[in-house]
XYZ file of C-alpha atoms in Angstrom:
535
model
C -1.938 -87.524 -37.466
C -5.603 -86.622 -36.986
C -7.124 -84.406 -39.610
C -10.040 -82.043 -39.358
C -13.385 -83.785 -39.613
C -14.886 -83.463 -43.114
C -18.171 -82.017 -41.871
C -16.424 -79.087 -40.269
C -13.990 -78.682 -43.150
C -16.694 -78.754 -45.801
C -18.378 -75.775 -44.208
C -15.135 -73.853 -44.464
C -14.698 -74.679 -48.142
C -18.227 -73.528 -48.856
C -17.564 -70.292 -46.979
C -14.676 -69.703 -49.353
C -16.723 -70.537 -52.442
C -15.819 -67.246 -54.115
C -12.165 -68.353 -54.130
C -10.745 -71.361 -55.945
C -9.526 -74.077 -53.591
C -7.227 -77.080 -53.389
C -7.866 -80.088 -51.138
C -4.972 -81.982 -49.550
C -5.795 -85.553 -48.548
C -3.725 -86.428 -45.494
C -2.027 -89.843 -45.349
C -0.079 -89.057 -42.186
C 2.983 -87.193 -43.409
C 4.781 -84.884 -40.989
C 4.674 -82.369 -43.857
C 0.933 -82.498 -44.601
C 0.212 -79.166 -42.916
C 3.160 -77.661 -44.733
C 1.604 -78.508 -48.119
C -1.553 -76.630 -47.099
C 0.550 -73.653 -46.029
C 2.475 -73.624 -49.306
C -0.720 -73.530 -51.346
C -2.106 -70.674 -49.245
C 1.131 -68.764 -49.748
C 0.101 -68.678 -53.418
C -3.130 -66.886 -52.397
C -5.135 -70.006 -53.140
C -7.310 -71.439 -50.373
C -6.361 -74.961 -49.278
C -7.618 -77.370 -46.698
C -6.362 -80.620 -45.207
C -8.947 -83.427 -45.156
C -8.857 -87.111 -44.119
C -7.739 -89.505 -46.857
C -10.978 -91.428 -46.263
C -13.289 -88.650 -47.461
C -15.683 -89.844 -50.147
C -15.506 -88.772 -53.770
C -19.102 -87.558 -53.561
C -18.220 -85.269 -50.654
C -15.216 -83.942 -52.552
C -17.403 -83.276 -55.569
C -19.804 -81.305 -53.386
C -16.919 -79.209 -52.040
C -15.947 -78.351 -55.610
C -12.151 -77.948 -55.319
C -10.096 -77.216 -58.429
C -7.588 -79.978 -57.646
C -6.426 -82.596 -55.164
C -3.022 -83.168 -53.576
C -2.230 -86.526 -51.973
C 0.230 -86.126 -49.098
C 3.077 -88.387 -48.141
C 2.822 -90.864 -45.302
C 4.726 -93.463 -43.258
C 3.070 -96.552 -44.772
C 3.900 -98.777 -47.720
C 1.074 -99.073 -50.232
C 1.378 -102.853 -50.275
C 1.038 -103.160 -46.476
C -2.082 -104.802 -45.136
C -4.471 -102.050 -44.144
C -2.472 -99.336 -45.896
C -4.557 -96.135 -46.192
C -6.226 -95.644 -49.555
C -8.550 -93.011 -50.950
C -11.968 -93.542 -52.510
C -11.261 -95.089 -55.969
C -13.976 -92.872 -57.452
C -11.656 -89.902 -56.906
C -9.738 -90.888 -60.038
C -12.944 -90.453 -62.032
C -13.905 -86.994 -60.775
C -12.148 -85.286 -63.669
C -10.007 -83.261 -61.258
C -6.216 -82.865 -61.469
C -4.390 -84.923 -58.823
C -0.853 -84.394 -57.524
C 0.656 -87.237 -55.492
C 3.595 -86.522 -53.191
C 5.819 -89.422 -52.049
C 3.302 -91.965 -50.662
C 0.648 -90.111 -52.647
C 2.538 -90.811 -55.870
C 2.998 -94.465 -54.978
C -0.693 -94.831 -54.144
C -1.689 -93.194 -57.410
C 0.595 -95.497 -59.372
C -0.633 -98.653 -57.662
C -4.336 -97.753 -57.771
C -4.160 -96.969 -61.486
C -2.409 -100.201 -62.458
C 1.274 -99.521 -61.819
C 3.731 -101.446 -59.636
C 5.338 -100.294 -56.385
C 8.106 -102.248 -54.691
C 10.548 -101.863 -51.829
C 13.636 -100.193 -53.262
C 17.054 -101.805 -53.156
C 18.477 -98.394 -52.314
C 16.610 -96.006 -50.027
C 16.807 -92.247 -50.408
C 16.738 -89.938 -47.428
C 17.825 -86.335 -47.711
C 19.064 -84.224 -50.581
C 19.231 -85.786 -54.056
C 19.851 -84.309 -57.506
C 16.708 -84.428 -59.649
C 17.084 -84.529 -63.437
C 14.063 -83.277 -65.366
C 13.425 -85.375 -68.476
C 10.250 -83.643 -69.640
C 9.246 -80.258 -68.264
C 5.577 -80.086 -69.292
C 3.351 -78.005 -67.014
C 4.710 -79.372 -63.735
C 8.327 -78.320 -64.282
C 7.577 -75.372 -66.549
C 10.211 -72.653 -66.346
C 12.559 -74.672 -64.112
C 16.149 -75.740 -64.663
C 16.872 -79.268 -65.916
C 18.684 -80.151 -62.685
C 17.290 -79.424 -59.195
C 18.051 -80.258 -55.574
C 15.216 -82.379 -54.201
C 14.474 -83.664 -50.705
C 13.811 -87.412 -50.627
C 12.409 -89.574 -47.847
C 11.393 -92.991 -49.167
C 12.224 -96.666 -49.223
C 9.624 -97.775 -51.806
C 9.702 -96.874 -55.495
C 7.398 -96.971 -58.500
C 8.902 -99.622 -60.773
C 6.040 -99.992 -63.251
C 4.012 -97.063 -64.613
C 0.235 -97.161 -65.073
C -1.151 -96.858 -68.567
C -1.011 -93.284 -69.852
C 1.852 -92.215 -67.550
C 5.400 -91.286 -68.460
C 8.501 -90.622 -66.379
C 9.244 -86.886 -66.304
C 12.137 -86.779 -63.826
C 14.664 -89.135 -62.238
C 17.524 -89.312 -59.734
C 20.564 -91.608 -59.637
C 18.710 -94.022 -57.330
C 15.103 -93.520 -58.478
C 14.423 -93.948 -62.220
C 10.866 -92.636 -61.819
C 11.228 -89.735 -59.405
C 8.346 -87.859 -61.077
C 5.589 -89.200 -63.305
C 2.751 -87.639 -65.267
C -0.407 -88.439 -67.192
C -0.826 -84.962 -68.618
C -4.035 -85.781 -70.476
C -5.859 -86.511 -67.209
C -3.892 -83.993 -65.138
C -2.363 -86.677 -62.893
C 1.129 -85.961 -61.553
C 3.334 -87.587 -58.949
C 6.685 -86.784 -57.383
C 8.727 -89.057 -55.149
C 10.361 -86.102 -53.384
C 8.866 -83.394 -51.144
C 8.396 -80.083 -52.990
C 6.829 -78.480 -49.903
C 10.068 -78.418 -47.850
C 12.607 -75.625 -48.191
C 15.348 -78.138 -49.010
C 13.814 -78.773 -52.448
C 15.036 -76.086 -54.827
C 12.112 -74.447 -56.639
C 9.713 -76.681 -54.728
C 7.224 -73.835 -54.364
C 7.436 -73.258 -58.130
C 6.471 -76.884 -58.712
C 3.467 -76.501 -56.409
C 2.567 -73.217 -58.128
C 2.715 -74.875 -61.542
C 0.283 -77.557 -60.407
C -2.082 -75.179 -58.614
C -2.196 -72.387 -61.197
C -1.280 -74.005 -64.541
C -2.629 -77.545 -64.165
C -5.639 -76.760 -61.938
C -6.242 -73.252 -63.253
C -6.718 -71.714 -59.800
C -7.091 -67.962 -59.542
C -4.857 -66.487 -56.850
C -7.611 -64.497 -55.174
C -7.752 -65.740 -51.565
C -6.337 -63.274 -49.039
C -6.349 -62.874 -45.283
C -7.977 -59.441 -45.714
C -10.961 -61.048 -47.421
C -11.054 -63.591 -44.625
C -11.276 -60.814 -42.034
C -14.305 -59.212 -43.673
C -16.082 -62.552 -43.783
C -15.083 -63.491 -40.216
C -16.504 -60.297 -38.693
C -19.793 -60.761 -40.536
C -19.983 -64.424 -39.462
C -19.329 -63.586 -35.799
C -22.115 -61.009 -35.822
C -24.470 -63.493 -37.444
C -23.543 -66.331 -35.064
C -23.612 -64.319 -31.831
C -26.494 -61.962 -32.472
C -27.156 -60.012 -29.259
C -25.696 -62.669 -26.922
C -22.629 -62.377 -24.658
C -19.233 -63.904 -25.441
C -16.512 -64.887 -22.962
C -12.860 -64.912 -24.048
C -10.079 -66.362 -21.896
C -7.324 -63.899 -22.744
C -3.731 -65.067 -22.399
C -1.917 -62.090 -23.892
C -0.497 -64.163 -26.731
C -0.872 -63.357 -30.422
C -3.885 -65.610 -31.013
C -6.127 -64.623 -28.113
C -5.136 -60.940 -28.341
C -5.917 -60.779 -32.068
C -9.196 -62.572 -31.405
C -10.053 -59.971 -28.754
C -9.500 -57.206 -31.316
C -11.648 -58.991 -33.922
C -14.488 -59.714 -31.496
C -14.452 -56.201 -30.071
C -14.720 -54.835 -33.599
C -17.560 -57.233 -34.385
C -19.667 -57.142 -31.213
C -18.240 -54.408 -28.962
C -19.275 -54.621 -25.309
C -20.932 -58.007 -25.786
C -17.376 -59.324 -25.342
C -16.033 -60.092 -21.874
C -12.314 -60.840 -21.529
C -10.996 -62.797 -18.562
C -7.285 -62.996 -17.733
C -6.296 -65.598 -15.149
C -2.861 -64.842 -13.708
C -1.515 -68.210 -12.569
C 1.855 -66.740 -11.575
C 3.819 -68.241 -14.450
C 3.873 -65.294 -16.835
C 7.023 -63.476 -17.923
C 8.314 -60.439 -16.038
C 5.819 -57.536 -15.861
C 3.483 -59.153 -18.422
C 0.238 -59.393 -16.389
C 0.375 -55.717 -15.410
C 1.320 -54.664 -18.930
C -1.451 -56.746 -20.476
C -4.266 -55.386 -18.325
C -3.093 -51.790 -18.671
C -2.639 -52.029 -22.438
C -6.028 -53.577 -23.176
C -7.973 -51.396 -20.745
C -6.364 -48.003 -21.325
C -4.982 -48.177 -24.877
C -7.391 -50.545 -26.634
C -10.556 -49.794 -24.614
C -11.157 -53.532 -24.203
C -11.981 -54.215 -20.569
C -10.203 -57.195 -19.026
C -11.317 -58.901 -15.807
C -8.072 -59.701 -13.991
C -8.044 -62.770 -11.728
C -5.074 -63.057 -9.357
C -4.695 -66.798 -8.761
C -0.912 -66.923 -8.286
C -0.920 -68.392 -4.782
C -3.471 -71.046 -5.730
C -1.428 -72.337 -8.663
C 1.992 -72.222 -7.039
C 0.607 -73.933 -3.951
C -0.754 -76.791 -6.057
C 2.681 -77.373 -7.605
C 4.480 -77.871 -4.298
C 6.628 -81.006 -4.623
C 5.613 -81.644 -8.259
C 8.598 -82.431 -10.508
C 7.283 -84.462 -13.471
C 6.483 -82.122 -16.419
C 3.306 -83.958 -17.419
C 2.073 -83.843 -13.852
C 2.776 -80.104 -13.808
C 0.607 -79.612 -16.883
C -2.142 -81.735 -15.391
C -2.123 -79.858 -12.084
C -2.116 -76.473 -13.804
C -4.880 -77.606 -16.123
C -7.103 -78.843 -13.340
C -6.644 -75.664 -11.344
C -7.308 -73.528 -14.398
C -10.610 -75.343 -14.902
C -11.671 -74.672 -11.313
C -10.765 -70.992 -11.494
C -12.330 -70.565 -14.924
C -15.550 -72.257 -13.854
C -15.926 -70.170 -10.708
C -15.088 -66.852 -12.338
C -17.209 -67.406 -15.454
C -20.232 -68.031 -13.253
C -19.572 -64.748 -11.420
C -19.277 -62.807 -14.671
C -21.949 -64.690 -16.630
C -24.177 -66.006 -17.863
C -22.587 -66.454 -21.298
C -23.894 -68.209 -24.367
C -20.608 -68.340 -26.251
C -16.976 -69.122 -25.473
C -14.418 -67.625 -27.865
C -11.195 -69.520 -28.463
C -8.165 -68.637 -30.549
C -8.063 -72.169 -31.918
C -5.767 -72.411 -34.940
C -5.896 -74.848 -37.838
C -3.053 -77.026 -36.458
C -5.031 -77.349 -33.202
C -8.074 -78.573 -35.131
C -5.981 -81.025 -37.102
C -3.949 -82.416 -34.224
C -6.536 -82.619 -31.462
C -10.089 -83.653 -30.884
C -11.325 -81.065 -28.458
C -15.035 -80.761 -29.054
C -18.351 -82.483 -29.458
C -21.382 -81.548 -31.497
C -24.665 -80.611 -29.861
C -27.185 -83.062 -31.396
C -29.986 -80.482 -31.130
C -28.285 -77.491 -32.721
C -25.438 -79.099 -34.663
C -23.029 -76.544 -33.196
C -19.687 -77.369 -31.584
C -19.728 -77.376 -27.799
C -16.531 -76.762 -25.836
C -15.200 -79.599 -23.726
C -11.634 -78.326 -23.499
C -9.507 -75.227 -23.678
C -6.389 -75.983 -25.650
C -5.299 -73.045 -27.765
C -4.595 -70.550 -25.011
C -3.443 -72.798 -22.218
C -2.684 -76.289 -23.514
C -3.769 -77.487 -20.122
C -6.816 -79.688 -20.359
C -10.555 -79.508 -20.667
C -13.568 -77.715 -19.349
C -16.076 -79.879 -17.491
C -18.809 -81.257 -19.729
C -21.586 -79.584 -17.755
C -20.036 -76.152 -18.372
C -21.091 -75.885 -21.990
C -20.771 -72.977 -24.352
C -21.242 -72.680 -28.066
C -17.847 -72.011 -29.562
C -16.762 -68.941 -31.487
C -13.563 -69.868 -33.340
C -12.894 -67.486 -36.229
C -9.256 -68.635 -36.580
C -9.967 -72.367 -36.734
C -8.855 -72.513 -40.380
C -5.815 -70.247 -40.111
C -2.132 -70.913 -39.524
C -0.059 -68.843 -37.096
C 1.472 -66.615 -39.763
C -1.993 -65.931 -41.166
C -3.244 -64.828 -37.743
C -0.330 -62.403 -37.574
C -1.458 -60.928 -40.912
C -5.017 -60.627 -39.561
C -3.544 -58.845 -36.547
C -1.805 -56.400 -38.858
C -5.071 -55.640 -40.665
C -6.817 -55.128 -37.306
C -4.189 -52.698 -36.098
C -2.832 -54.926 -33.339
C 0.416 -53.267 -32.147
C 3.740 -54.865 -33.075
C 4.464 -55.495 -29.403
C 1.675 -58.077 -29.402
C 1.537 -59.124 -33.048
C 5.200 -60.093 -33.184
C 5.418 -61.688 -29.762
C 7.172 -65.018 -29.561
C 4.987 -68.048 -28.781
C 4.669 -68.831 -25.085
C 3.531 -72.174 -23.612
C 0.235 -72.304 -21.764
C 1.769 -73.537 -18.480
C 4.235 -70.672 -18.817
C 7.444 -70.556 -16.829
C 6.317 -73.581 -14.777
C 7.652 -75.852 -17.527
C 10.812 -73.792 -17.967
C 11.703 -74.223 -14.301
C 12.903 -77.813 -14.497
C 12.158 -79.663 -11.303
C 10.106 -78.193 -8.479
C 8.521 -74.789 -9.024
C 9.017 -72.368 -6.145
C 8.603 -68.579 -5.922
C 12.370 -68.192 -5.564
C 13.165 -70.308 -8.621
C 10.432 -68.566 -10.630
C 11.952 -65.173 -9.833
C 15.386 -66.402 -10.845
C 14.102 -67.637 -14.199
C 11.880 -64.601 -14.735
C 14.847 -62.267 -14.320
C 17.074 -64.369 -16.607
C 14.377 -64.610 -19.252
C 13.892 -60.832 -19.195
C 17.599 -60.371 -19.947
C 17.490 -62.842 -22.852
C 14.572 -61.106 -24.530
C 15.915 -57.613 -23.796
C 19.302 -58.387 -25.360
C 17.800 -60.158 -28.398
C 15.643 -57.092 -29.026
C 18.513 -54.640 -28.530
C 20.563 -56.569 -31.098
C 17.709 -56.280 -33.619
C 17.114 -60.029 -33.886
C 13.737 -60.459 -32.179
C 11.759 -60.585 -35.432
C 14.146 -63.101 -37.017
C 13.826 -65.615 -34.164
C 10.797 -67.834 -33.544
C 11.437 -68.148 -29.817
C 14.200 -67.049 -27.439
C 14.000 -67.794 -23.728
C 15.773 -69.079 -20.630
C 15.429 -72.413 -18.856
C 16.410 -72.996 -15.225
C 18.042 -76.382 -14.646
C 17.471 -78.476 -11.503
C 21.237 -78.892 -11.048
C 24.032 -76.720 -9.679
C 27.653 -76.262 -10.645
C 30.832 -74.938 -9.064
C 31.979 -71.423 -9.930
C 34.203 -68.604 -8.744
C 32.739 -65.176 -8.035
C 34.552 -62.444 -6.124
C 37.453 -64.821 -5.422
C 35.051 -67.118 -3.636
C 33.878 -70.593 -4.531
C 30.199 -70.758 -5.486
C 27.858 -73.678 -5.965
C 24.848 -72.245 -7.735
C 22.254 -72.670 -10.464
C 22.633 -73.070 -14.203
C 20.571 -71.341 -16.898
C 20.132 -72.619 -20.440
C 19.513 -70.207 -23.295
C 17.206 -71.590 -25.988
C 16.714 -69.737 -29.295
C 15.266 -71.276 -32.450
C 14.204 -70.304 -35.942
C 11.076 -71.810 -37.463
C 8.151 -71.168 -39.771
C 5.416 -72.744 -37.691
C 6.986 -74.506 -34.714
C 6.465 -77.961 -36.211
C 10.184 -78.140 -36.947
C 12.866 -75.755 -35.739
C 16.576 -75.103 -36.048
C 18.716 -73.650 -33.290
C 19.440 -69.996 -33.952
C 23.035 -69.048 -34.786
C 23.135 -66.105 -32.413
C 26.162 -63.788 -32.701
C 28.893 -64.410 -30.154
C 28.690 -60.844 -28.861
C 24.974 -61.344 -28.127
C 25.601 -64.611 -26.292
C 28.417 -62.943 -24.372
C 26.169 -60.041 -23.348
C 23.394 -62.394 -22.212
C 25.772 -64.583 -20.231
C 27.544 -61.708 -18.484
C 24.288 -59.982 -17.554
C 22.623 -63.108 -16.177
C 25.592 -64.069 -14.034
C 26.007 -60.515 -12.763
C 22.354 -59.530 -12.331
C 20.496 -62.739 -11.428
C 21.297 -63.785 -7.899
C 21.859 -67.515 -7.556
C 23.150 -68.228 -11.093
C 26.826 -68.815 -11.871
C 26.717 -70.601 -15.234
C 24.991 -70.006 -18.602
C 24.924 -72.545 -21.459
C 23.428 -72.484 -24.978
C 21.191 -75.204 -26.456
C 22.312 -76.137 -29.988
C 19.745 -78.894 -30.646
C 17.170 -78.660 -33.419
C 13.595 -80.002 -33.517
C 13.599 -82.889 -34.155
C 15.216 -84.628 -32.315
C 14.584 -82.221 -29.429
C 11.447 -80.221 -28.768
C 11.538 -76.438 -28.514
C 10.524 -76.500 -24.849
C 12.537 -78.535 -22.363
C 9.462 -79.903 -20.593
């Protein structure tokens, strides 16, 4: 996992200097982002930084405490990631999670060894000493374990404060120095009272005030945009999704007509969405959108293309060409606005720094389209107000900005759109078939009052056919898959347990109303092992 570069992150921490903050050092855990989210849910600002950040840099950032994430390595492996040893002498509380606990134990003189019994999944945790970390919690808790190594020798000053049947030291503490470690993952929902454990560390051990809110962020973001942009023009590639739409509202509030929105219709949007988007923004929101009809160009480029990665590449390349040509017609522009979110910053490296100005310069568009980069000679200074926010936080910003529920609560939609939900070759006929089926799925989910409870619900058109009987005649037609999942952030997801009457209504309507489909199936696979999208 790639974390945000410390130079960029340090600026963000300084911008939030009026609020107490917690730093999470990332050692590669799949749950690292989740720890940051959990801390923010306590109204305490948090940020994920590389494990290699120096103690001097951390001291300059002035956090109230440090959390060490889990990770896939063993601390005794050659080249295992380690933090700056001076961190232990900063006088800050430190909370090690899984690998973070093992690293803390080893670095401070303890012993870590490969366990004879590994623990993966739910395990009963027995609290031996509550102290500040387990304050107010029951003596027995469900915990979520994922480890093969164990701390078998404690460093000087530490004591065991919790155990499981297989792990004698499942939680350790040096309360005098404010050092705590847990072998389990308190950040996941499977750990009972896990958020309470994090709260105890953040508020009681670190003494953080719970005074960071998205509303305060919004005030600061508008002022920063005005300061950064001045009287210059800003171009926003609008997709109609939550992120870019909310950004359009924020920028319009901050700089008014200095904002230019461009919507490129590549022909892969959901039913009626392009028309609805342009009408809504222009007539209801008074935000003018330049509509670019590029449907034929994109669909033509996909003729004969079957491989999903090749589809993304083709769409990305064509998007670049259209974007370049249209931006030159509408320009010139000094700034490009992107709805980049914090997970995008963490997981991708999509920018360079202008050596003259020190500002980020765009070399790819990722957030809105997930389809590749802008050419290096088409350079803008970036405006990215959401670069330190998670998806749920952007939705709260949208609420404060007055973004209508129809946009604010929209399900995520992939950049390549329906092109990667039509498995196999993309043709106008197959797109129409999927578009009609997808409309029925979303319409029925909404009519059953479940749209807000589901992360994503959509249809997928398979590249295979099956035999059926319709009107006493044999048919050999297409199959549609229904995919519905629940999730907090899309990083992991569980298949949604939709009511049978809803599934029945969807199936009957698709078979009866979508010409060319005679079979509907439901995907009951979670992420992992599957992904949410099929391509």
